[in-house]
Tab-separated table of C-alpha atoms in Angstrom:
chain	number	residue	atom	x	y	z
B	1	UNK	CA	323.723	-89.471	-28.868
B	2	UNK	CA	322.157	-91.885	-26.261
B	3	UNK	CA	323.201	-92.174	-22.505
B	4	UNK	CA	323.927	-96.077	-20.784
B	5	UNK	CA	320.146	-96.820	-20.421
B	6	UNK	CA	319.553	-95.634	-24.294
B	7	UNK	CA	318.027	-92.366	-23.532
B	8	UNK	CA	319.023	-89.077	-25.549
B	9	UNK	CA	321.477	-87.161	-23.732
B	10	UNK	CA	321.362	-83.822	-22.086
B	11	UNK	CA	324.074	-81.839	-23.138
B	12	UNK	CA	324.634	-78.362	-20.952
B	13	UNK	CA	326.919	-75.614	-22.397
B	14	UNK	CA	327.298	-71.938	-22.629
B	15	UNK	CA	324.459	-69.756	-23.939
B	16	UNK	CA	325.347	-68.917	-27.473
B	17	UNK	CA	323.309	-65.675	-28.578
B	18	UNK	CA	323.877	-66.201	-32.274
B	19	UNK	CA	321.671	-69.680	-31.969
B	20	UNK	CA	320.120	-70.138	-29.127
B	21	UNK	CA	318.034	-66.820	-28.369
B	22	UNK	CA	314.556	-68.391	-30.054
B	23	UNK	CA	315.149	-71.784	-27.725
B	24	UNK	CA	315.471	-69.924	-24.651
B	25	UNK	CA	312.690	-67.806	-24.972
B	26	UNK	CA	310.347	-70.780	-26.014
B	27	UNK	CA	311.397	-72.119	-22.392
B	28	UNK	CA	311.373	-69.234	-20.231
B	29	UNK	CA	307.878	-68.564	-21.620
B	30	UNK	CA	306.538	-72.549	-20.623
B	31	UNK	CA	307.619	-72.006	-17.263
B	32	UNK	CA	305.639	-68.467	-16.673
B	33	UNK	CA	304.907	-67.721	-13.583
B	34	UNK	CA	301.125	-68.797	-12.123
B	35	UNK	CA	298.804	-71.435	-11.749
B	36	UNK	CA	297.624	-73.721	-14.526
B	37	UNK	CA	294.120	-71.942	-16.294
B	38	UNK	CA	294.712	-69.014	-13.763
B	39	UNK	CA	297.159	-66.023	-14.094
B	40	UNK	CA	300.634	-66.038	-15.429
B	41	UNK	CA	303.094	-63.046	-14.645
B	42	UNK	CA	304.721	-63.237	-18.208
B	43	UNK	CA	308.779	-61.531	-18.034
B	44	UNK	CA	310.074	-60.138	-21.477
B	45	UNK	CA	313.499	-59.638	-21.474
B	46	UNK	CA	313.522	-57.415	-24.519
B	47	UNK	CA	315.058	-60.059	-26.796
B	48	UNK	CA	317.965	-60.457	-24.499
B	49	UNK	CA	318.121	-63.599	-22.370
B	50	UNK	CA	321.232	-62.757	-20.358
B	51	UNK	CA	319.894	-58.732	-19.821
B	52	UNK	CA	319.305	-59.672	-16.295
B	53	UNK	CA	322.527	-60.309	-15.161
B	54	UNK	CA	324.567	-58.401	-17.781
B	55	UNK	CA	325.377	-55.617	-15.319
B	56	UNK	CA	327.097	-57.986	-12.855
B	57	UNK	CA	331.256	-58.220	-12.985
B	58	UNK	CA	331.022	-61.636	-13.736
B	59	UNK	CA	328.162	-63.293	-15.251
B	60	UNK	CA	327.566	-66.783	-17.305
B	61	UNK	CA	324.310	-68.501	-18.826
B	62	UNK	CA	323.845	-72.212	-19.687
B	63	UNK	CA	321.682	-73.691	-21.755
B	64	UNK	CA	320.973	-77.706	-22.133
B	65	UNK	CA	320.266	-79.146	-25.210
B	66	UNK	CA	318.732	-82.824	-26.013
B	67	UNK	CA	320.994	-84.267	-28.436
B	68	UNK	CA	317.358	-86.084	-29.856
B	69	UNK	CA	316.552	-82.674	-31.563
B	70	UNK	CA	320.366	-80.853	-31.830
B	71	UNK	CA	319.526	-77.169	-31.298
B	72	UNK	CA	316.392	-77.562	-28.991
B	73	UNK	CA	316.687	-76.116	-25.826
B	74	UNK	CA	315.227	-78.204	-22.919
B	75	UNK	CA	316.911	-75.781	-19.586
B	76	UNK	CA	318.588	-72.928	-18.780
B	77	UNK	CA	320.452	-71.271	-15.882
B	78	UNK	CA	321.733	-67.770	-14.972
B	79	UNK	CA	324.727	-66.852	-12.580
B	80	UNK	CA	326.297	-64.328	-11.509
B	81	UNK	CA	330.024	-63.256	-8.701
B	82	UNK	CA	330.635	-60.883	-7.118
B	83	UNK	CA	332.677	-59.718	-3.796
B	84	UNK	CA	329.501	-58.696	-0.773
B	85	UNK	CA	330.071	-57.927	2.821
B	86	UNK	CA	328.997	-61.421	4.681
B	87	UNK	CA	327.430	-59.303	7.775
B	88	UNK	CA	329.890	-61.503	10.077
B	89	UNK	CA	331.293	-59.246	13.312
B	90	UNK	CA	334.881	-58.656	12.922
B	91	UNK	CA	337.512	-55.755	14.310
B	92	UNK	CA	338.588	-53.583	11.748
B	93	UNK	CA	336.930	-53.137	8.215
B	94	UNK	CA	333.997	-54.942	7.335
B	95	UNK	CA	334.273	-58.995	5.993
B	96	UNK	CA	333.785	-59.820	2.441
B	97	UNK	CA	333.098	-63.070	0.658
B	98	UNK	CA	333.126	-64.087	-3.083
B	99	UNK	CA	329.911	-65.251	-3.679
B	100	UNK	CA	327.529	-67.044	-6.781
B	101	UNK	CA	324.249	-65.935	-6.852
B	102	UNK	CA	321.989	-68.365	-9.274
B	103	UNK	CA	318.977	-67.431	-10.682
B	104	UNK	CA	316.536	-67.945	-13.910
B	105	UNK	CA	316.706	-71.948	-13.277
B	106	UNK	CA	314.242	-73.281	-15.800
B	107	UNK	CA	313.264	-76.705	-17.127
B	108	UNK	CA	310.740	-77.160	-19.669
B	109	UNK	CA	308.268	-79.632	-18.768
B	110	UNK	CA	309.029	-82.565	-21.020
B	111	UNK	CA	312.329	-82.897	-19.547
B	112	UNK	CA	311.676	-82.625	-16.087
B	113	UNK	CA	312.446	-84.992	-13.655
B	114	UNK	CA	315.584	-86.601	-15.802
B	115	UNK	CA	318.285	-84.445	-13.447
B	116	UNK	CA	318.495	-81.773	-16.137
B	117	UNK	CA	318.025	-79.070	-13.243
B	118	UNK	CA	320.524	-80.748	-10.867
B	119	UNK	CA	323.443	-81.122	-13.976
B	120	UNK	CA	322.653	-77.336	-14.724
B	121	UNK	CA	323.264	-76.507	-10.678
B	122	UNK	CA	326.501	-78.882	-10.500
B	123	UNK	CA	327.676	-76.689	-14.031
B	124	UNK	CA	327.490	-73.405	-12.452
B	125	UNK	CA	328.707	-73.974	-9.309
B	126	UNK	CA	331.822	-75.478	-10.992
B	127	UNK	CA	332.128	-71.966	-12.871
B	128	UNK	CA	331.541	-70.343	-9.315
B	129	UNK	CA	334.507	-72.166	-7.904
B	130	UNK	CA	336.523	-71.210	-10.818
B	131	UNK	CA	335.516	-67.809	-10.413
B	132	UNK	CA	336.922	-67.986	-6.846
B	133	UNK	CA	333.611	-67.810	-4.994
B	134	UNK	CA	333.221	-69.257	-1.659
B	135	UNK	CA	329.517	-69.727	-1.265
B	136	UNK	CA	326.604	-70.082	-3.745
B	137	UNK	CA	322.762	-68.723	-3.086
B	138	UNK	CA	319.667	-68.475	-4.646
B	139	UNK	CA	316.335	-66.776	-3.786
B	140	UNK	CA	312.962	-68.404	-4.872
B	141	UNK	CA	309.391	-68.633	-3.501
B	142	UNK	CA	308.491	-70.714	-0.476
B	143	UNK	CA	306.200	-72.081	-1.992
B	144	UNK	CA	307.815	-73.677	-4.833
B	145	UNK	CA	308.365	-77.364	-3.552
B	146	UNK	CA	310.146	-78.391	-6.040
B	147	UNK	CA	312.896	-75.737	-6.256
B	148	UNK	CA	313.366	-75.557	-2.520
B	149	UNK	CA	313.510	-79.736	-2.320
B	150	UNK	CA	316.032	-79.517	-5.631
B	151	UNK	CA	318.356	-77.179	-3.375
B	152	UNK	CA	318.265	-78.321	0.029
B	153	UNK	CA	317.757	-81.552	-0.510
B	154	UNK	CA	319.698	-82.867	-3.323
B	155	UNK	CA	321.859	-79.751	-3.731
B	156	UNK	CA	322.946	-79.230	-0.133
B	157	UNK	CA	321.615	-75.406	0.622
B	158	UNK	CA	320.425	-74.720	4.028
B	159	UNK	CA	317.465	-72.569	4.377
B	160	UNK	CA	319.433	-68.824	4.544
B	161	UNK	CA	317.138	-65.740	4.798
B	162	UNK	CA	313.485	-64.770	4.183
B	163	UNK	CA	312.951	-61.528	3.289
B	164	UNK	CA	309.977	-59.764	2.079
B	165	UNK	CA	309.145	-58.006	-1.440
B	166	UNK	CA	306.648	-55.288	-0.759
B	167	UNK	CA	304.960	-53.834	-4.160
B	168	UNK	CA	303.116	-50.249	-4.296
B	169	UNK	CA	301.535	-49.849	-7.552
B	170	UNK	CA	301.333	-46.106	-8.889
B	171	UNK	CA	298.739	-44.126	-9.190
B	172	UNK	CA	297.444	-41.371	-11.014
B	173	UNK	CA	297.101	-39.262	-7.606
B	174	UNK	CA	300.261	-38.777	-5.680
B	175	UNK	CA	300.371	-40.294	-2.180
B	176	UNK	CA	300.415	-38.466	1.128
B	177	UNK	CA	304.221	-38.052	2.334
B	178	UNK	CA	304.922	-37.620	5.485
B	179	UNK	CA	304.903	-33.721	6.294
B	180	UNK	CA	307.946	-34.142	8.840
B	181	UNK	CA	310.169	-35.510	6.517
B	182	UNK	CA	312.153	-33.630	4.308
B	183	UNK	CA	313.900	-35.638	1.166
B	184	UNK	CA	316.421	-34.383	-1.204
B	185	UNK	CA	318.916	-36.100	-3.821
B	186	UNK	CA	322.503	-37.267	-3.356
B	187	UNK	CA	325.068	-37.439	-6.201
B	188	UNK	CA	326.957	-40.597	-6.665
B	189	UNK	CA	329.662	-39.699	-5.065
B	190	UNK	CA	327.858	-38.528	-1.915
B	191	UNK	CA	326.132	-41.437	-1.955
B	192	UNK	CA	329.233	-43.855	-2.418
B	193	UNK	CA	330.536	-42.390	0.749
B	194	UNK	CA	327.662	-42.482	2.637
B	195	UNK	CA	326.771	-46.176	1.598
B	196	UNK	CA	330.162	-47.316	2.628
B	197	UNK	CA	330.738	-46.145	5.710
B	198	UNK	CA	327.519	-46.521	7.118
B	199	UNK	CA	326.488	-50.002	5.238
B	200	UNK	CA	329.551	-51.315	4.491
B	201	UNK	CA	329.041	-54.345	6.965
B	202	UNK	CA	325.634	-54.843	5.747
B	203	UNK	CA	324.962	-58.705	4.881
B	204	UNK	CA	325.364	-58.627	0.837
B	205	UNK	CA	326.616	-55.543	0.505
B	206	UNK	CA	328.370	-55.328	-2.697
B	207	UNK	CA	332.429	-54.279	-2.881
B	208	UNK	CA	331.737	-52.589	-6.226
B	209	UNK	CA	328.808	-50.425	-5.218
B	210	UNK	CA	329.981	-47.062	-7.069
B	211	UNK	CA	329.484	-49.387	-10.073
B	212	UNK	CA	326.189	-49.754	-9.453
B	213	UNK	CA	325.207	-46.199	-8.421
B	214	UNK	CA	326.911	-45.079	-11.887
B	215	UNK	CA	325.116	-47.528	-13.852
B	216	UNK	CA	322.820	-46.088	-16.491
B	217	UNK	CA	319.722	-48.160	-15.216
B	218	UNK	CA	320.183	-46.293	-11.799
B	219	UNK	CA	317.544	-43.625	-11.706
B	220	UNK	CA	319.806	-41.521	-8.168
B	221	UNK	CA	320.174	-41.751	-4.157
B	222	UNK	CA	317.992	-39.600	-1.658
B	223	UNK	CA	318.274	-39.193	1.550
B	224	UNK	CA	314.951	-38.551	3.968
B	225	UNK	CA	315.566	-36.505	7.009
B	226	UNK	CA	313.139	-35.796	10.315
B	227	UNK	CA	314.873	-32.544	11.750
B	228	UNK	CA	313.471	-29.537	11.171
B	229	UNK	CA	316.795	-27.057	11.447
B	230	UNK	CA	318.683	-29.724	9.160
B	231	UNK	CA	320.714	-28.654	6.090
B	232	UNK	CA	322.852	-30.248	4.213
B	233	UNK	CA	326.976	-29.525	4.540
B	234	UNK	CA	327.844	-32.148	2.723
B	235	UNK	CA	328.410	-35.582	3.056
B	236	UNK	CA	331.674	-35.383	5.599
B	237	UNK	CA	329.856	-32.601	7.713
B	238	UNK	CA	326.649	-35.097	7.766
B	239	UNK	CA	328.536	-38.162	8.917
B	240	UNK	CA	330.225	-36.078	11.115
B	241	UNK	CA	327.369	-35.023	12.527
B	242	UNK	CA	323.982	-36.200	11.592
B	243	UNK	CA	320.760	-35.992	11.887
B	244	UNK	CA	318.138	-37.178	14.644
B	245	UNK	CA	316.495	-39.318	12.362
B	246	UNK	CA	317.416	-40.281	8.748
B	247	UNK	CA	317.209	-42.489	5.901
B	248	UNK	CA	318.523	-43.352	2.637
B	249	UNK	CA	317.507	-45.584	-0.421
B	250	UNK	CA	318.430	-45.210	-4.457
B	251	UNK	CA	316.432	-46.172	-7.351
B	252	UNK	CA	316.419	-48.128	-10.331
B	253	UNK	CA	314.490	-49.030	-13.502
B	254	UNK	CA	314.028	-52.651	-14.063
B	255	UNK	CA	311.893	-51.453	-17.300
B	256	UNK	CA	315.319	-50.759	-18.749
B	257	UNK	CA	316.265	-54.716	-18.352
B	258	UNK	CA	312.711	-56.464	-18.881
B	259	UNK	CA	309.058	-55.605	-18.760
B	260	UNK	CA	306.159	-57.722	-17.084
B	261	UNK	CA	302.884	-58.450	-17.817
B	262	UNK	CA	299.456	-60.658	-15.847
B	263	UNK	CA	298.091	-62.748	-18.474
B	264	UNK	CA	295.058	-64.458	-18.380
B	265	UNK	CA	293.088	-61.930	-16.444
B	266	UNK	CA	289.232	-62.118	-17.022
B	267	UNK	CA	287.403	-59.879	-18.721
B	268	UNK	CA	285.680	-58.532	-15.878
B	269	UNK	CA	289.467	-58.092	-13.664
B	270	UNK	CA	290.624	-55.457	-16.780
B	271	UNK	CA	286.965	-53.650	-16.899
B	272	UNK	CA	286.924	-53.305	-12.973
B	273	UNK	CA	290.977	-52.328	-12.854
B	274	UNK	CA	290.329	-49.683	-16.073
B	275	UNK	CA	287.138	-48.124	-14.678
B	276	UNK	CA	289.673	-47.363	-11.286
B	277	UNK	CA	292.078	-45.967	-13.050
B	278	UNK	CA	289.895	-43.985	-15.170
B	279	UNK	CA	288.199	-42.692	-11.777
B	280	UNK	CA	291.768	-41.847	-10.436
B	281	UNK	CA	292.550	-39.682	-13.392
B	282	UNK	CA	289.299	-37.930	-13.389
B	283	UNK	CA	289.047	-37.197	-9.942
B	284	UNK	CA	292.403	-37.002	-8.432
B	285	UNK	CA	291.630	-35.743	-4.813
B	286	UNK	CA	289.777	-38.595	-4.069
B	287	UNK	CA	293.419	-40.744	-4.433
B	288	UNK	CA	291.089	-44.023	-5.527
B	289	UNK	CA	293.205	-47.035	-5.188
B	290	UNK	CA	293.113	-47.616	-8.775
B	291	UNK	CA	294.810	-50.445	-10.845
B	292	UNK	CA	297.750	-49.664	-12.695
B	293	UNK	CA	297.456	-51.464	-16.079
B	294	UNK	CA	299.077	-54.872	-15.022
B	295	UNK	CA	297.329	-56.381	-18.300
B	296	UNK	CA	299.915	-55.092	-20.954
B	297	UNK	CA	303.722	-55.290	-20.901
B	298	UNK	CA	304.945	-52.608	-17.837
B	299	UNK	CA	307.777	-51.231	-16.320
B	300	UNK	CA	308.538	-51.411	-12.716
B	301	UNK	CA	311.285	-49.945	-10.454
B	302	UNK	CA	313.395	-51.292	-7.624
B	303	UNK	CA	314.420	-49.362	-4.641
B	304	UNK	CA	317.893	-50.935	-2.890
B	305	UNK	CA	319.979	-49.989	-0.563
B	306	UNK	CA	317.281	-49.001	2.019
B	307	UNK	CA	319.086	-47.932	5.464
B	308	UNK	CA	318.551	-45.422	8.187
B	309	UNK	CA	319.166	-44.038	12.067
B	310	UNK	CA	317.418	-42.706	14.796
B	311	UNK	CA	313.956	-43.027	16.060
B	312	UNK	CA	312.017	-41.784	13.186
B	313	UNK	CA	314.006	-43.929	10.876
B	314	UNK	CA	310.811	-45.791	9.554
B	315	UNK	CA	309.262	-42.715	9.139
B	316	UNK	CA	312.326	-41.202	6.755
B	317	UNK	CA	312.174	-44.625	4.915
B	318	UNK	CA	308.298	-43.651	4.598
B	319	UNK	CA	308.956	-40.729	3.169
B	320	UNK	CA	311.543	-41.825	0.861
B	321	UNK	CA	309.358	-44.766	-0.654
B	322	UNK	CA	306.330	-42.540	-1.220
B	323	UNK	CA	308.564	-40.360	-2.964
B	324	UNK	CA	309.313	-43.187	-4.745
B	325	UNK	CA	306.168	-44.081	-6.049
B	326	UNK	CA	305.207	-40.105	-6.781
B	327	UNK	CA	307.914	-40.014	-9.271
B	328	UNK	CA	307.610	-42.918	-10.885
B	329	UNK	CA	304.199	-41.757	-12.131
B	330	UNK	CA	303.325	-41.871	-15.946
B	331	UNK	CA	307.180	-43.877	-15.743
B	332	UNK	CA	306.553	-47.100	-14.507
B	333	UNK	CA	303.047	-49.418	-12.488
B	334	UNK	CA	304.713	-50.470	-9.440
B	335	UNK	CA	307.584	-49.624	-7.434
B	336	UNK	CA	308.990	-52.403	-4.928
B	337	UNK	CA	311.303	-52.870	-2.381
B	338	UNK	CA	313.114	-55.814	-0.705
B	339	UNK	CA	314.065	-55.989	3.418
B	340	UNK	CA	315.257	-58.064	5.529
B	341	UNK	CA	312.465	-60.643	7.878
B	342	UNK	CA	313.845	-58.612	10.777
B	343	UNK	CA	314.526	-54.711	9.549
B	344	UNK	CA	312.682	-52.118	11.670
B	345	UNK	CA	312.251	-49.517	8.510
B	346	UNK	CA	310.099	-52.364	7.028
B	347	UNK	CA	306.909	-51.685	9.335
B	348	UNK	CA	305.959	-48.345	7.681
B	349	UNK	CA	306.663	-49.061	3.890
B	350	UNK	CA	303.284	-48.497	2.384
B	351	UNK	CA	302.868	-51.641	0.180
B	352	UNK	CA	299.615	-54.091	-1.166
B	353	UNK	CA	300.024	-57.087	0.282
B	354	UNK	CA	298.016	-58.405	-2.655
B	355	UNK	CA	300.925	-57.645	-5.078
B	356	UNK	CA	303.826	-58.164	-2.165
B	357	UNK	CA	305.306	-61.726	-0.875
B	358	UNK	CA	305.366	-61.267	2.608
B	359	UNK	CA	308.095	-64.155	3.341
B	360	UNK	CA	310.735	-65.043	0.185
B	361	UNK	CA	313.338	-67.731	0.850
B	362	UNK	CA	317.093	-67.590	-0.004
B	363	UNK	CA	319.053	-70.841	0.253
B	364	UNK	CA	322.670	-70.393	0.520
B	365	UNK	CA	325.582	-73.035	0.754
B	366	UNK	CA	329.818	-73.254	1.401
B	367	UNK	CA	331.172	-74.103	-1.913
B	368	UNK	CA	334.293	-76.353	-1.956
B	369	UNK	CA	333.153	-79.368	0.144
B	370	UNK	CA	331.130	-77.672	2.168
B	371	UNK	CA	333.657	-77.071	4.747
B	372	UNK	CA	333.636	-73.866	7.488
B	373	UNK	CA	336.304	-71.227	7.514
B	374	UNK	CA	339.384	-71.699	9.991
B	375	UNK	CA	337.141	-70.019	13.155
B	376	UNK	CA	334.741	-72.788	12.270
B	377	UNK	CA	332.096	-70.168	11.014
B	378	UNK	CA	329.579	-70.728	7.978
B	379	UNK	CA	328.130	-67.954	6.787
B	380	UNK	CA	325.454	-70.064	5.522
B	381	UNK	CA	324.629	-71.399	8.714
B	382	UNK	CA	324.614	-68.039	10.937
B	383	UNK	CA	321.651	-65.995	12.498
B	384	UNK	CA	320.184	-63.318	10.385
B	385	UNK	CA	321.133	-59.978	11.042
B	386	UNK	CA	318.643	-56.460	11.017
B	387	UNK	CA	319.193	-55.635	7.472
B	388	UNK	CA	320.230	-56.818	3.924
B	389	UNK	CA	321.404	-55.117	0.881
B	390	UNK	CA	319.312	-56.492	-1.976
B	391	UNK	CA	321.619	-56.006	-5.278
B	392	UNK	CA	319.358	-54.359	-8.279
B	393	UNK	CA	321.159	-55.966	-10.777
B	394	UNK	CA	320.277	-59.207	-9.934
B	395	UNK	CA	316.504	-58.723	-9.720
C-alpha cells in the first residue's frame, strides 16, 4: 500500500506480542542511548516490550509498520493513565486529574523525518482521551532537540517541570549514615496512611498508591527520624504527634522490569573501573569510590515517594538514601532518586553527578482542544510547586 505521493504507508496499531516482539526489540536497540562511536546505555526489557508500563491501571503500546515490508516494525510508543493529585490549592481534599503519561517514543532511523513520530503521538493521545484523561506528559532529556521540538512545537506541550535524577552507585563498603538519624521500616499499610495524608496534594501523586506499595517489585517504606527520645506508636500516634524532624521514602527494583548496561566502554574504562572495585573489596575501610560493574547487564533501584518535615528534614532524607544504597549491596549497581528543581531534601542526597542529570524536562499539555478548566486554570501552564511524586512504575 502506497500513500497520495506514492510512498509506502505507515500503518500504526496495537502491539501484538505473538508477532511483533523480534521488531520491537530490533528498534528499541537502534535507538540506544549515547553518542555515535561513543557509549550507549543499552535497556533489556527481559523479552518483554510492554514490562515497563505493565504495572500501570491502564496501559497501551503501538507499534508502526511500513506496509513496503508487512511485519517490519519502523516505531513504537508506550502509554500509560492514571488518576494523580495535580498539586493545584483547593479547600477540602486534595485535586486529582486523569492524566497520560507517554514514554518509550522510538523511530528507527530510516523512517525518520516522514511524521511517523507525530502519527504515533496523535494515536495515543486519542486512546488518552478515550481513557478519560485530561492532560498528556512526557519526560525526556533537555538535550534531545528533536524530541523536545516534536512536542512543543508540533505537538503543542509547554515546557512543564525539570527535575533532577541523582544516581549513587553501590559499593562494596557501606557509606557513612548520618549518626543522628535513626531509620526503621513501615508496613504497607502504615505507609498508605502516612503517604496520604501527608502527600496526598503532592503534584503527581497517584490515587492508587496502596497499589503500588503492594506491588511485588516494591522492595518496603522507611521512615528516617532526627529525635533522639522518638519511638514509634504507630502511625495515628505519629501523625498525631510527630517528630522534630522526619522523612520518608520506599523502594523499588527496576531489575525486576529491565536491566541496563554501558556499551562501548574502552578497554582501559573496564580495567581502571575493575581494579576499583577490586580495591573496595579488599580493603573495605578505605570506602574507595569504586565502579560498580556498569559494563555487563545490571540491576538498579528507584527510590519514590521522597517527603519529609522539620528542620533536619534533608538530613532524615540523607539518612534514608544511604540506607538505600547499603542495602542494595551485592543486589543491585546504582540506586537513584528523582526530585523536584525546587525540593529542599534534594541538597543533601549523596549522588555522582557523573552518573546523575542534574536538570530533566517534562512537557505536559490540556488534552481536548487545549482548553483551561472553568476557573480558567491549566495545570500545564502553572508554577512548580516544592515537591513531586515520581511514579516507579513508569520509570
Amino acid at each position: 500500500m502506497e500513500d497520495a505521493e506514492g510512498k509506502p504507508r505507515v500503518i500504526i496499531r496495537e502491539y501484538s506480542p505473538s508477532t511483533d516482539r523480534a521488531g520491537t526489540e530490533a528498534v528499541d536497540r537502534e535507538c540506544e542511548v549515547g553518542q555515535p562511536g561513543g557509549m550507549s546505555l543499552h535497556a533489556d526489557l527481559l523479552g518483554d516490550p510492554v514490562a515497563r508500563i505493565r504495572h500501570s491501571p491502564a496501559y497501551l503500546m503501538l507499534v508502526a509498520e511500513t506496509s513496503a515490508q508487512p511485519g517490519r516494525i519502523v516505531g513504537l510508543i508506550r502509554g500509560t493513565v492514571k488518576s494523580v493529585a495535580t498539586g493545584k490549592s483547593c479547600p477540602g481534599a486534595p485535586a486529582f486529574a486523569s492524566v497520560g503519561y507517554i514514554l518509550g517514543l522510538r523511530v528507527s532511523p530510516s523512517h525518520r523525518r516522514m511524521g511517523v513520530a507525530l502519527r504515533l503521538v496523535g494515536h495515543l493521545e486519542r486512546w488518552f482521551a478515550l481513557m478519560g484523561a485530561e492532560y498528556a506528559y512526557m519526560a525526556t532529556d533537555k538535550s534531545n532537540e528533536a524530541s523536545v521540538q516534536l512536542f512543543t512545537g508540533r505537538c503543542g506541550y509547554s515546557k512543564f517541570r525539570t527535575p533532577s535524577l541523582l544516581v549513587h552507585p553501590v559499593h562494596a563498603h557501606r557509606l557513612r549514615a548520618p549518626r543522628r538519624a535513626a531509620v526503621l521500616p513501615l508496613d504497607a499499610r502504615d505507609a498508605e496512611q502516612l503517604y496520604r495524608r501527608r502527600f496526598g496534594h503532592v503534584e503527581l501523586f497517584p490515587a492508587d498508591i496502596g497499589a503500588v506499595l503492594a506491588n511485588r517489585l516494591s522492595l518496603g517504606t522507611f521512615l528516617a527520624v532526627v529525635d533522639e527520645g522518638f519511638k514509634w506508636r504507630g502511625v495515628e500516634h505519629f501523625l498525631a504527634s510527630p517528630p522534630a524532624s522526619w522523612a520518608v521514602a520506599s523502594l523499588w527494583d527496576c531489575g525486576g522490569v529491565f536491566r541496563l548496561e554501558m556499551r562501548g566502554a574502552s578497554r582501559l574504562r573496564r580495567a581502571a573501573a575493575a581494579a576499583s572495585r577490586a580495591l573496595d573489596r579488599a580493603a573495605k575501610w578505605m570506602r574507595v569510590p569504586s565502579v560498580p560493574d556498569f559494563f555487563r547487564p545490571f540491576a538498579g533501584w528507584f527510590a519514590y515517594g521522597l517527603g519529609g518535615e522539620g528542620d533536619d528534614a534533608a538530613l532524615a532524607a540523607k539518612a534514608l538514601y544511604v540506607s538505600f544504597v547499603n542495602r542494595a549491596r551485592g543486589r543491585a549497581a546504582a540506586v537513584a532518586v528523582e526530585v523536584a528543581a525546587l525540593d529542599p531534601l534534594r541538597r543533601r542526597l549523596p549522588h555522582w553527578r557523573s552518573l546523575s542529570c542534574a536538570e530533566d524536562l517534562w512537557c505536559m499539555k490540556r488534552l481536548g482542544g487545549g482548553e483551561s478548566g472553568a476557573d480558567g486554570w491549566d495545570w500545564a501552564k502553572s508554577a512548580p510547586g516544592q515537591s513531586i511524586f515520581v511514579d516507579p512504575r513508569e520509570v
